[in-house]
Amino acid sequence: MTLSAVESMLPAHTSPLVLVGAGHAHLVMMRMWLQQGWQPPTGTLLISAGAQAWYSGMMPGLIAGRFALEDCAINLQPLCQRLGITLVQALVTALNTGEKHLTLDDGARVNYQLLSINSGSRPMGPDLCDGSVTVLPAKPFPEFIRHWQHWRHQPPVRLMVLGGGAAAFELALALKQQFPDSELSLACSGVLLHNHGQHLRTRAQHWLRMAGIQIYQHSRVDRIADKQVYAGHQRLQSIDALVLATGASALPWYAQSGLMCDDQGFIMVDSHLRSRDARVFAAGDAASSTGSVRSGVFSVRHGPTLAHNLRATLQAQALMPYQPQKNALALLATGDGGALMSYGTLAIGSRLSAPLLGRWKDYLDLSFMKRHRIVS
Ligand SMILES: Cc1cc2nc3c(=O)[nH]c(=O)nc-3n(C[C@H](O)[C@H](O)[C@H](O)COP(=O)(O)OP(=O)(O)OC[C@H]3O[C@@H](n4cnc5c(N)ncnc54)[C@H](O)[C@@H]3O)c2cc1C
């Protein structure tokens, strides 16, 4: 979109409320406002990198070939239209909290009175890579999907997934399901699924091995040279492509904005999801607060608090605190329609129970999509 195209969509004066990113929390929030019959003030903007919001929980199912593209994304225009919000398709590249304005990727400037940031995070790559292999971050999803579509015609022979969390586990199995003839491996710097109990970790490793996926644990991949993957001085193996599903890293403009950020560059928020600057809220992966974990589940849970607090700020009413849950249910897709379940130290996922758990996961994911999809 050109500068003049973006500017023609923007109000000439300062916007009363600007939402950055169509992450899970903003989706839930907008859906709640719709249910409550409340419309944000005229001139409210949603600035989103794309016209659709992708649902991460269904991404591995898409990659495994179990869902169609349209199953996994929500069109933002109908939702915005019903709420009287203007959708601006652009990337935010800078935030100046001193002057209360955002800069977009085409140079356009957006002034705000109240700002809410739900633009997520990016996976981290190895420190050094000589360009001899394709390095593909799992996010942003549109780019990842475009590349995966290309691979469907020409699969990489040797493929490694980097990361030790649920996303890496699910993506490795999904990619194996889609490209059974490719040699697949997974490498992580610590223990695989370190946030989960030992029981689930053992099961997950079993599933990966059964699928023929080589696992490298305690292997912090720091260098790719001449198609060789290195973890310190140890050479792991040769590859053609590397998928990054590593932990979240902050978008650089968070820390450059003048907002108080943690040592990883995520925006520090209080129990109301409000930053040190009372005109800026942050939710999902972008936010840093005690007790919050960076996952889609937690971002979804930020939604109702954000819906209340933005509305309350605009109406000069009392804010509501966000109460993080101690444990979250995790259903990890096994690529074949099955899933493993983890809740605290409890883990379920045998060959018998996995298909049933998979059906439950599909039901939950599809219900989420149904709830948030507005047909124009
Ligand atoms: C393959 C994969 C599978 C996963 N599966 C699960 C799962 O099953 N369960 C789970 O809990 N978590 C899962 N996760 C983690 C989950 O994706 C994230 O924690 C979650 O998406 C964070 O949500 P969010 O609301 O912060 O932002 P996101 O959902 O990442 O959304 C951010 C939005 O902001 C937009 N955006 C980004 N930058 C800008 C910008 N500069 N300007 C404007 N817009 C911008 C993006 O286009 C996107 O629409 C998975 C992650 C991956 C990679």
Short mmCIF file of C-alpha atoms and ligand atoms in Angstrom, two decimals:
data_model
loop_
_atom_site.label_atom_id
_atom_site.label_comp_id
_atom_site.label_asym_id
_atom_site.label_seq_id
_atom_site.Cartn_x
_atom_site.Cartn_y
_atom_site.Cartn_z
CA MET A 1 0.00 0.00 0.00
CA THR A 2 1.40 3.43 -0.92
CA LEU A 3 1.74 6.29 1.54
CA SER A 4 -1.09 8.22 -0.08
CA ALA A 5 -3.30 5.08 -0.01
CA VAL A 6 -2.69 4.60 3.72
CA GLU A 7 -3.05 8.29 4.50
CA SER A 8 -6.33 8.50 2.60
CA MET A 9 -7.67 5.84 5.01
CA LEU A 10 -6.48 7.66 8.09
CA PRO A 11 -8.37 10.44 9.80
CA ALA A 12 -6.64 13.82 9.50
CA HIS A 13 -6.73 14.35 13.28
CA THR A 14 -5.45 12.15 16.09
CA SER A 15 -7.09 8.73 16.39
CA PRO A 16 -8.84 8.19 19.77
CA LEU A 17 -7.81 4.51 19.82
CA VAL A 18 -5.26 2.60 17.75
CA LEU A 19 -4.96 -1.19 17.88
CA VAL A 20 -1.67 -2.58 16.56
CA GLY A 21 -1.72 -6.18 15.31
CA ALA A 22 -4.60 -8.61 14.98
CA GLY A 23 -3.24 -11.03 17.55
CA HIS A 24 -5.36 -13.43 19.59
CA ALA A 25 -6.09 -10.90 22.37
CA HIS A 26 -7.36 -8.23 19.97
CA LEU A 27 -9.53 -10.79 18.18
CA VAL A 28 -11.16 -11.91 21.43
CA MET A 29 -11.53 -8.28 22.51
CA MET A 30 -13.23 -7.20 19.29
CA ARG A 31 -15.55 -10.18 19.42
CA MET A 32 -16.51 -9.26 23.02
CA TRP A 33 -17.25 -5.65 22.07
CA LEU A 34 -19.49 -6.95 19.30
CA GLN A 35 -21.33 -9.23 21.74
CA GLN A 36 -21.71 -6.36 24.21
CA GLY A 37 -23.09 -4.14 21.44
CA TRP A 38 -20.38 -1.56 22.17
CA GLN A 39 -18.63 0.37 19.44
CA PRO A 40 -15.25 2.01 20.02
CA PRO A 41 -15.08 5.75 19.25
CA THR A 42 -15.26 6.94 15.66
CA GLY A 43 -11.79 7.07 14.15
CA THR A 44 -10.56 3.89 15.87
CA LEU A 45 -7.96 2.07 13.74
CA LEU A 46 -6.71 -1.51 13.56
CA ILE A 47 -3.24 -1.56 11.99
CA SER A 48 -2.52 -5.09 10.85
CA ALA A 49 0.27 -6.52 8.73
CA GLY A 50 -2.31 -8.57 6.82
CA ALA A 51 -6.01 -8.60 6.03
CA GLN A 52 -6.38 -11.86 7.96
CA ALA A 53 -5.57 -13.08 11.47
CA TRP A 54 -3.94 -16.52 11.47
CA TYR A 55 -4.72 -18.93 14.27
CA SER A 56 -1.50 -20.55 15.45
CA GLY A 57 -3.22 -23.55 17.06
CA MET A 58 -4.25 -24.78 13.59
CA MET A 59 -1.00 -23.99 11.80
CA PRO A 60 0.58 -27.44 12.33
CA GLY A 61 -2.67 -29.04 11.06
CA LEU A 62 -2.46 -26.86 7.94
CA ILE A 63 1.18 -27.84 7.37
CA ALA A 64 0.30 -31.53 7.84
CA GLY A 65 -2.33 -31.13 5.12
CA ARG A 66 -5.31 -31.58 7.44
CA PHE A 67 -6.85 -28.10 7.02
CA ALA A 68 -7.39 -25.74 4.14
CA LEU A 69 -5.95 -22.20 4.25
CA GLU A 70 -9.36 -20.61 4.76
CA ASP A 71 -9.97 -22.83 7.84
CA CYS A 72 -7.03 -21.27 9.69
CA ALA A 73 -7.54 -17.53 9.17
CA ILE A 74 -10.13 -14.92 10.04
CA ASN A 75 -10.92 -12.08 7.64
CA LEU A 76 -10.58 -8.85 9.56
CA GLN A 77 -12.60 -6.53 7.34
CA PRO A 78 -16.10 -7.85 8.29
CA LEU A 79 -15.22 -7.76 12.00
CA CYS A 80 -13.86 -4.20 11.74
CA GLN A 81 -16.80 -3.08 9.67
CA ARG A 82 -19.31 -4.26 12.25
CA LEU A 83 -17.44 -2.34 14.95
CA GLY A 84 -16.90 0.81 12.89
CA ILE A 85 -13.12 0.30 13.05
CA THR A 86 -10.95 1.28 10.07
CA LEU A 87 -8.62 -1.54 9.03
CA VAL A 88 -5.23 -0.22 7.91
CA GLN A 89 -3.12 -2.89 6.25
CA ALA A 90 0.44 -1.88 7.10
CA LEU A 91 3.38 -2.74 9.33
CA VAL A 92 4.21 -0.55 12.30
CA THR A 93 7.94 0.14 12.17
CA ALA A 94 8.30 2.64 15.04
CA LEU A 95 6.48 3.98 18.08
CA ASN A 96 7.27 7.31 19.69
CA THR A 97 5.47 7.42 23.02
CA GLY A 98 6.82 10.89 23.79
CA GLU A 99 5.01 12.37 20.78
CA LYS A 100 2.24 9.71 20.81
CA HIS A 101 2.63 8.58 17.22
CA LEU A 102 3.37 5.45 15.23
CA THR A 103 5.28 5.19 11.97
CA LEU A 104 4.16 2.73 9.31
CA ASP A 105 6.31 0.86 6.79
CA ASP A 106 5.48 3.32 4.01
CA GLY A 107 6.43 6.32 6.15
CA ALA A 108 2.87 7.31 7.12
CA ARG A 109 2.45 8.68 10.64
CA VAL A 110 -0.47 7.84 12.92
CA ASN A 111 -1.20 9.95 16.02
CA TYR A 112 -3.05 8.26 18.87
CA GLN A 113 -4.70 9.13 22.15
CA LEU A 114 -4.89 5.54 23.40
CA LEU A 115 -2.85 2.62 22.04
CA SER A 116 -3.09 -1.16 22.40
CA ILE A 117 -0.27 -3.39 21.15
CA ASN A 118 -0.90 -7.05 20.27
CA SER A 119 1.62 -7.59 17.49
CA GLY A 120 3.25 -10.74 18.86
CA SER A 121 6.86 -11.87 18.57
CA ARG A 122 9.30 -13.51 16.15
CA PRO A 123 11.36 -16.70 16.48
CA MET A 124 15.12 -16.32 16.91
CA GLY A 125 17.64 -17.73 14.44
CA PRO A 126 21.21 -19.00 14.85
CA ASP A 127 23.86 -16.32 15.41
CA LEU A 128 25.72 -17.09 12.18
CA CYS A 129 24.46 -18.46 8.91
CA ASP A 130 26.41 -18.33 5.62
CA GLY A 131 23.32 -18.51 3.41
CA SER A 132 24.02 -22.10 2.28
CA VAL A 133 20.61 -23.31 3.53
CA THR A 134 17.07 -21.94 3.43
CA VAL A 135 16.21 -20.48 6.85
CA LEU A 136 12.47 -20.19 7.32
CA PRO A 137 10.97 -18.63 10.50
CA ALA A 138 7.62 -20.17 11.50
CA LYS A 139 6.37 -16.57 11.90
CA PRO A 140 5.07 -14.42 10.30
CA PHE A 141 2.65 -17.11 9.14
CA PRO A 142 1.87 -15.71 5.64
CA GLU A 143 5.57 -15.93 4.62
CA PHE A 144 5.93 -19.36 6.20
CA ILE A 145 2.85 -20.63 4.37
CA ARG A 146 4.06 -19.23 1.04
CA HIS A 147 7.34 -21.12 1.40
CA TRP A 148 5.64 -24.30 2.54
CA GLN A 149 3.43 -24.16 -0.57
CA HIS A 150 6.59 -24.03 -2.69
CA TRP A 151 8.00 -27.03 -0.78
CA ARG A 152 4.90 -29.03 -1.62
CA HIS A 153 6.16 -29.08 -5.21
CA GLN A 154 9.82 -29.43 -4.27
CA PRO A 155 10.35 -30.77 -0.72
CA PRO A 156 13.75 -30.20 0.91
CA VAL A 157 15.74 -33.43 1.19
CA ARG A 158 17.14 -32.70 4.66
CA LEU A 159 15.12 -30.49 6.94
CA MET A 160 15.76 -29.43 10.54
CA VAL A 161 13.31 -27.79 12.95
CA LEU A 162 14.94 -25.58 15.57
CA GLY A 163 13.16 -25.17 18.91
CA GLY A 164 12.21 -27.11 22.00
CA GLY A 165 8.63 -26.02 22.67
CA ALA A 166 5.23 -27.25 21.60
CA ALA A 167 5.39 -25.40 18.26
CA ALA A 168 8.67 -27.11 17.29
CA PHE A 169 7.35 -30.55 18.30
CA GLU A 170 4.11 -30.05 16.36
CA LEU A 171 5.79 -28.58 13.29
CA ALA A 172 8.36 -31.40 13.09
CA LEU A 173 5.60 -34.02 13.08
CA ALA A 174 3.45 -32.00 10.66
CA LEU A 175 6.33 -31.53 8.21
CA LYS A 176 7.16 -35.25 8.40
CA GLN A 177 3.52 -36.04 7.67
CA GLN A 178 3.59 -33.74 4.63
CA PHE A 179 7.08 -34.69 3.39
CA PRO A 180 7.52 -38.36 4.39
CA ASP A 181 10.57 -38.82 2.15
CA SER A 182 12.49 -35.88 3.66
CA GLU A 183 15.10 -36.58 6.33
CA LEU A 184 13.83 -34.67 9.38
CA SER A 185 15.48 -33.66 12.63
CA LEU A 186 14.76 -31.40 15.60
CA ALA A 187 17.36 -29.54 17.65
CA CYS A 188 16.86 -27.61 20.87
CA SER A 189 19.21 -25.89 23.31
CA GLY A 190 17.86 -27.61 26.44
CA VAL A 191 15.41 -30.40 27.12
CA LEU A 192 12.54 -30.87 24.66
CA LEU A 193 9.26 -29.46 26.08
CA HIS A 194 10.97 -28.21 29.25
CA ASN A 195 7.76 -26.38 30.31
CA HIS A 196 5.92 -29.70 30.56
CA GLY A 197 6.15 -32.67 32.91
CA GLN A 198 8.56 -35.58 32.47
CA HIS A 199 5.73 -37.90 31.48
CA LEU A 200 4.75 -35.77 28.48
CA ARG A 201 8.39 -35.28 27.47
CA THR A 202 8.94 -39.03 27.35
CA ARG A 203 5.80 -39.52 25.26
CA ALA A 204 6.67 -36.70 22.89
CA GLN A 205 10.15 -38.11 22.26
CA HIS A 206 8.60 -41.49 21.59
CA TRP A 207 6.28 -39.96 18.95
CA LEU A 208 9.14 -38.16 17.24
CA ARG A 209 11.29 -41.28 17.14
CA MET A 210 8.39 -43.39 15.84
CA ALA A 211 8.03 -40.88 13.00
CA GLY A 212 11.74 -41.27 12.23
CA ILE A 213 12.69 -37.77 13.42
CA GLN A 214 16.19 -37.43 14.86
CA ILE A 215 16.28 -35.40 18.12
CA TYR A 216 19.25 -33.30 19.31
CA GLN A 217 18.72 -32.04 22.85
CA HIS A 218 21.10 -29.73 24.75
CA SER A 219 22.33 -28.58 21.35
CA ARG A 220 22.27 -24.83 20.99
CA VAL A 221 22.64 -24.37 17.25
CA ASP A 222 24.75 -21.24 16.78
CA ARG A 223 26.23 -21.60 13.30
CA ILE A 224 25.39 -22.88 9.84
CA ALA A 225 28.32 -23.11 7.45
CA ASP A 226 28.46 -24.92 4.13
CA LYS A 227 25.14 -26.67 4.90
CA GLN A 228 26.56 -28.04 8.18
CA VAL A 229 24.76 -27.35 11.46
CA TYR A 230 26.99 -26.61 14.46
CA ALA A 231 26.17 -26.45 18.16
CA GLY A 232 29.34 -24.93 19.62
CA HIS A 233 32.20 -27.15 18.45
CA GLN A 234 29.90 -30.10 17.75
CA ARG A 235 28.85 -30.71 14.14
CA LEU A 236 25.29 -32.09 14.17
CA GLN A 237 24.51 -32.89 10.53
CA SER A 238 24.07 -31.56 6.97
CA ILE A 239 20.78 -29.92 6.03
CA ASP A 240 19.11 -28.11 3.13
CA ALA A 241 16.55 -26.12 5.11
CA LEU A 242 16.02 -24.93 8.67
CA VAL A 243 12.62 -24.05 10.17
CA LEU A 244 12.80 -21.67 13.14
CA ALA A 245 10.27 -22.47 15.85
CA THR A 246 12.44 -21.17 18.66
CA GLY A 247 11.27 -19.10 21.61
CA ALA A 248 9.75 -15.68 21.15
CA SER A 249 11.93 -12.65 20.51
CA ALA A 250 10.58 -9.10 20.75
CA LEU A 251 9.95 -6.83 17.77
CA PRO A 252 12.80 -4.25 17.86
CA TRP A 253 10.51 -1.19 17.96
CA TYR A 254 9.05 -2.22 21.36
CA ALA A 255 12.27 -1.35 23.17
CA GLN A 256 12.99 1.68 20.97
CA SER A 257 9.60 3.25 21.77
CA GLY A 258 10.43 4.81 25.13
CA LEU A 259 8.25 2.24 26.92
CA MET A 260 9.64 0.35 29.91
CA CYS A 261 10.69 -3.08 28.57
CA ASP A 262 12.19 -6.17 30.22
CA ASP A 263 15.75 -7.31 29.43
CA GLN A 264 14.48 -9.22 26.39
CA GLY A 265 12.76 -6.17 24.93
CA PHE A 266 9.14 -7.08 25.75
CA ILE A 267 6.80 -4.34 27.01
CA MET A 268 6.38 -4.43 30.78
CA VAL A 269 2.74 -4.23 31.84
CA ASP A 270 0.97 -4.14 35.22
CA SER A 271 -1.92 -6.36 36.28
CA HIS A 272 -4.24 -4.23 34.08
CA LEU A 273 -2.10 -4.95 30.99
CA ARG A 274 -1.12 -1.27 31.03
CA SER A 275 2.44 -0.18 30.38
CA ARG A 276 4.24 2.45 32.46
CA ASP A 277 2.73 4.94 30.00
CA ALA A 278 -0.96 5.06 30.97
CA ARG A 279 -1.96 5.63 27.31
CA VAL A 280 -0.41 2.35 26.12
CA PHE A 281 -1.66 -1.19 26.77
CA ALA A 282 0.02 -4.38 25.58
CA ALA A 283 -1.15 -8.00 25.42
CA GLY A 284 -0.09 -11.44 24.18
CA ASP A 285 3.53 -12.18 23.34
CA ALA A 286 4.39 -8.45 23.18
CA ALA A 287 3.66 -8.01 26.91
CA SER A 288 5.85 -8.93 29.84
CA SER A 289 4.21 -9.54 33.20
CA THR A 290 4.59 -11.85 36.17
CA GLY A 291 2.90 -15.21 35.74
CA SER A 292 2.28 -14.85 32.00
CA VAL A 293 3.64 -17.35 29.52
CA ARG A 294 4.14 -16.50 25.82
CA SER A 295 1.52 -18.65 24.12
CA GLY A 296 -1.68 -18.31 22.15
CA VAL A 297 -3.63 -19.61 25.16
CA PHE A 298 -2.41 -16.76 27.38
CA SER A 299 -2.95 -14.17 24.66
CA VAL A 300 -6.56 -15.35 24.29
CA ARG A 301 -6.98 -14.93 28.06
CA HIS A 302 -5.71 -11.35 27.88
CA GLY A 303 -8.63 -10.56 25.53
CA PRO A 304 -11.45 -10.02 28.08
CA THR A 305 -9.25 -7.92 30.40
CA LEU A 306 -8.15 -5.76 27.48
CA ALA A 307 -11.74 -5.42 26.23
CA HIS A 308 -12.79 -4.12 29.63
CA ASN A 309 -9.77 -1.91 30.32
CA LEU A 310 -9.61 -0.08 26.98
CA ARG A 311 -13.32 0.64 27.22
CA ALA A 312 -12.99 1.70 30.87
CA THR A 313 -10.05 4.01 30.05
CA LEU A 314 -12.08 5.69 27.30
CA GLN A 315 -15.04 6.08 29.68
CA ALA A 316 -12.95 7.06 32.75
CA GLN A 317 -14.07 3.99 34.70
CA ALA A 318 -12.21 1.53 36.95
CA LEU A 319 -9.85 -1.00 35.38
CA MET A 320 -10.05 -4.75 35.95
CA PRO A 321 -6.98 -6.86 36.87
CA TYR A 322 -5.85 -9.81 34.76
CA GLN A 323 -5.48 -12.99 36.77
CA PRO A 324 -3.11 -15.50 35.15
CA GLN A 325 -4.04 -19.14 35.60
CA LYS A 326 -1.45 -21.37 37.20
CA ASN A 327 -1.81 -24.22 34.74
CA ALA A 328 -3.00 -24.23 31.16
CA LEU A 329 -4.31 -27.19 29.22
CA ALA A 330 -2.03 -28.03 26.29
CA LEU A 331 -3.03 -30.29 23.40
CA LEU A 332 -0.05 -31.01 21.17
CA ALA A 333 -0.89 -32.12 17.62
CA THR A 334 0.92 -35.21 16.40
CA GLY A 335 0.52 -34.41 12.70
CA ASP A 336 -1.73 -37.37 11.93
CA GLY A 337 -4.91 -35.97 13.50
CA GLY A 338 -3.97 -37.12 17.00
CA ALA A 339 -2.80 -35.10 20.02
CA LEU A 340 -0.99 -35.46 23.34
CA MET A 341 -2.48 -33.78 26.39
CA SER A 342 -0.63 -32.03 29.17
CA TYR A 343 -2.04 -30.30 32.24
CA GLY A 344 0.39 -29.60 35.06
CA THR A 345 2.18 -32.89 35.63
CA LEU A 346 -0.61 -34.95 34.05
CA ALA A 347 0.09 -36.27 30.54
CA ILE A 348 -2.03 -38.47 28.29
CA GLY A 349 -1.23 -39.59 24.78
CA SER A 350 -0.96 -43.29 23.95
CA ARG A 351 -1.61 -44.69 20.46
CA LEU A 352 -5.14 -45.44 21.70
CA SER A 353 -5.99 -42.09 23.32
CA ALA A 354 -4.18 -39.76 20.87
CA PRO A 355 -6.84 -39.94 18.11
CA LEU A 356 -9.57 -39.04 20.62
CA LEU A 357 -7.52 -36.15 22.03
CA GLY A 358 -6.92 -35.01 18.46
CA ARG A 359 -10.65 -34.85 17.81
CA TRP A 360 -11.08 -32.83 20.99
CA LYS A 361 -8.32 -30.40 19.90
CA ASP A 362 -9.94 -30.00 16.47
CA TYR A 363 -13.30 -29.33 18.12
CA LEU A 364 -11.80 -26.62 20.38
CA ASP A 365 -9.83 -24.99 17.54
CA LEU A 366 -12.71 -25.04 15.06
CA SER A 367 -15.10 -23.67 17.71
CA PHE A 368 -12.68 -20.78 18.36
CA MET A 369 -12.63 -19.99 14.65
CA LYS A 370 -16.42 -20.22 14.39
CA ARG A 371 -16.86 -17.85 17.35
CA HIS A 372 -14.56 -15.20 15.90
CA ARG A 373 -15.43 -15.42 12.21
CA ILE A 374 -17.92 -12.81 11.01
CA VAL A 375 -19.55 -13.46 7.68
CA SER A 376 -20.03 -10.18 5.80
C1 LIG B 1 3.66 -23.17 14.48
C2 LIG B 1 3.20 -22.60 15.78
C3 LIG B 1 2.20 -23.24 16.48
C4 LIG B 1 1.75 -22.74 17.71
N1 LIG B 1 0.75 -23.40 18.35
C5 LIG B 1 0.30 -22.92 19.52
C6 LIG B 1 -0.75 -23.60 20.21
O1 LIG B 1 -1.26 -24.63 19.78
N2 LIG B 1 -1.17 -23.07 21.40
C7 LIG B 1 -0.60 -21.94 21.92
O2 LIG B 1 -1.03 -21.52 23.00
N3 LIG B 1 0.40 -21.29 21.30
C8 LIG B 1 0.87 -21.74 20.11
N4 LIG B 1 1.89 -21.08 19.46
C9 LIG B 1 2.42 -19.82 20.04
C10 LIG B 1 1.53 -18.69 19.57
O3 LIG B 1 1.60 -18.56 18.15
C11 LIG B 1 1.91 -17.32 20.09
O4 LIG B 1 2.27 -17.36 21.43
C12 LIG B 1 0.69 -16.43 19.92
O5 LIG B 1 0.35 -16.36 18.55
C13 LIG B 1 0.93 -15.06 20.40
O6 LIG B 1 -0.27 -14.36 20.18
P1 LIG B 1 -0.30 -12.81 20.06
O7 LIG B 1 -1.73 -12.48 20.26
O8 LIG B 1 0.69 -12.17 20.94
O9 LIG B 1 0.18 -12.47 18.57
P2 LIG B 1 0.01 -13.20 17.19
O10 LIG B 1 -1.07 -14.20 17.20
O11 LIG B 1 1.38 -13.62 16.77
O12 LIG B 1 -0.48 -12.02 16.26
C14 LIG B 1 0.28 -10.88 16.01
C15 LIG B 1 -0.38 -10.13 14.88
O13 LIG B 1 0.27 -8.89 14.69
C16 LIG B 1 0.63 -8.70 13.34
N5 LIG B 1 1.84 -7.92 13.35
C17 LIG B 1 3.08 -8.32 13.70
N6 LIG B 1 3.93 -7.30 13.62
C18 LIG B 1 3.23 -6.24 13.24
C19 LIG B 1 3.55 -4.88 12.99
N7 LIG B 1 4.80 -4.43 13.15
N8 LIG B 1 2.58 -4.03 12.58
C20 LIG B 1 1.30 -4.47 12.43
N9 LIG B 1 0.93 -5.77 12.66
C21 LIG B 1 1.88 -6.61 13.05
C22 LIG B 1 0.80 -10.09 12.79
O14 LIG B 1 0.60 -10.09 11.39
C23 LIG B 1 -0.28 -10.86 13.55
O15 LIG B 1 -1.51 -10.76 12.90
C24 LIG B 1 2.34 -21.58 18.24
C25 LIG B 1 3.38 -20.93 17.54
C26 LIG B 1 3.80 -21.43 16.32
C27 LIG B 1 4.93 -20.74 15.60
#
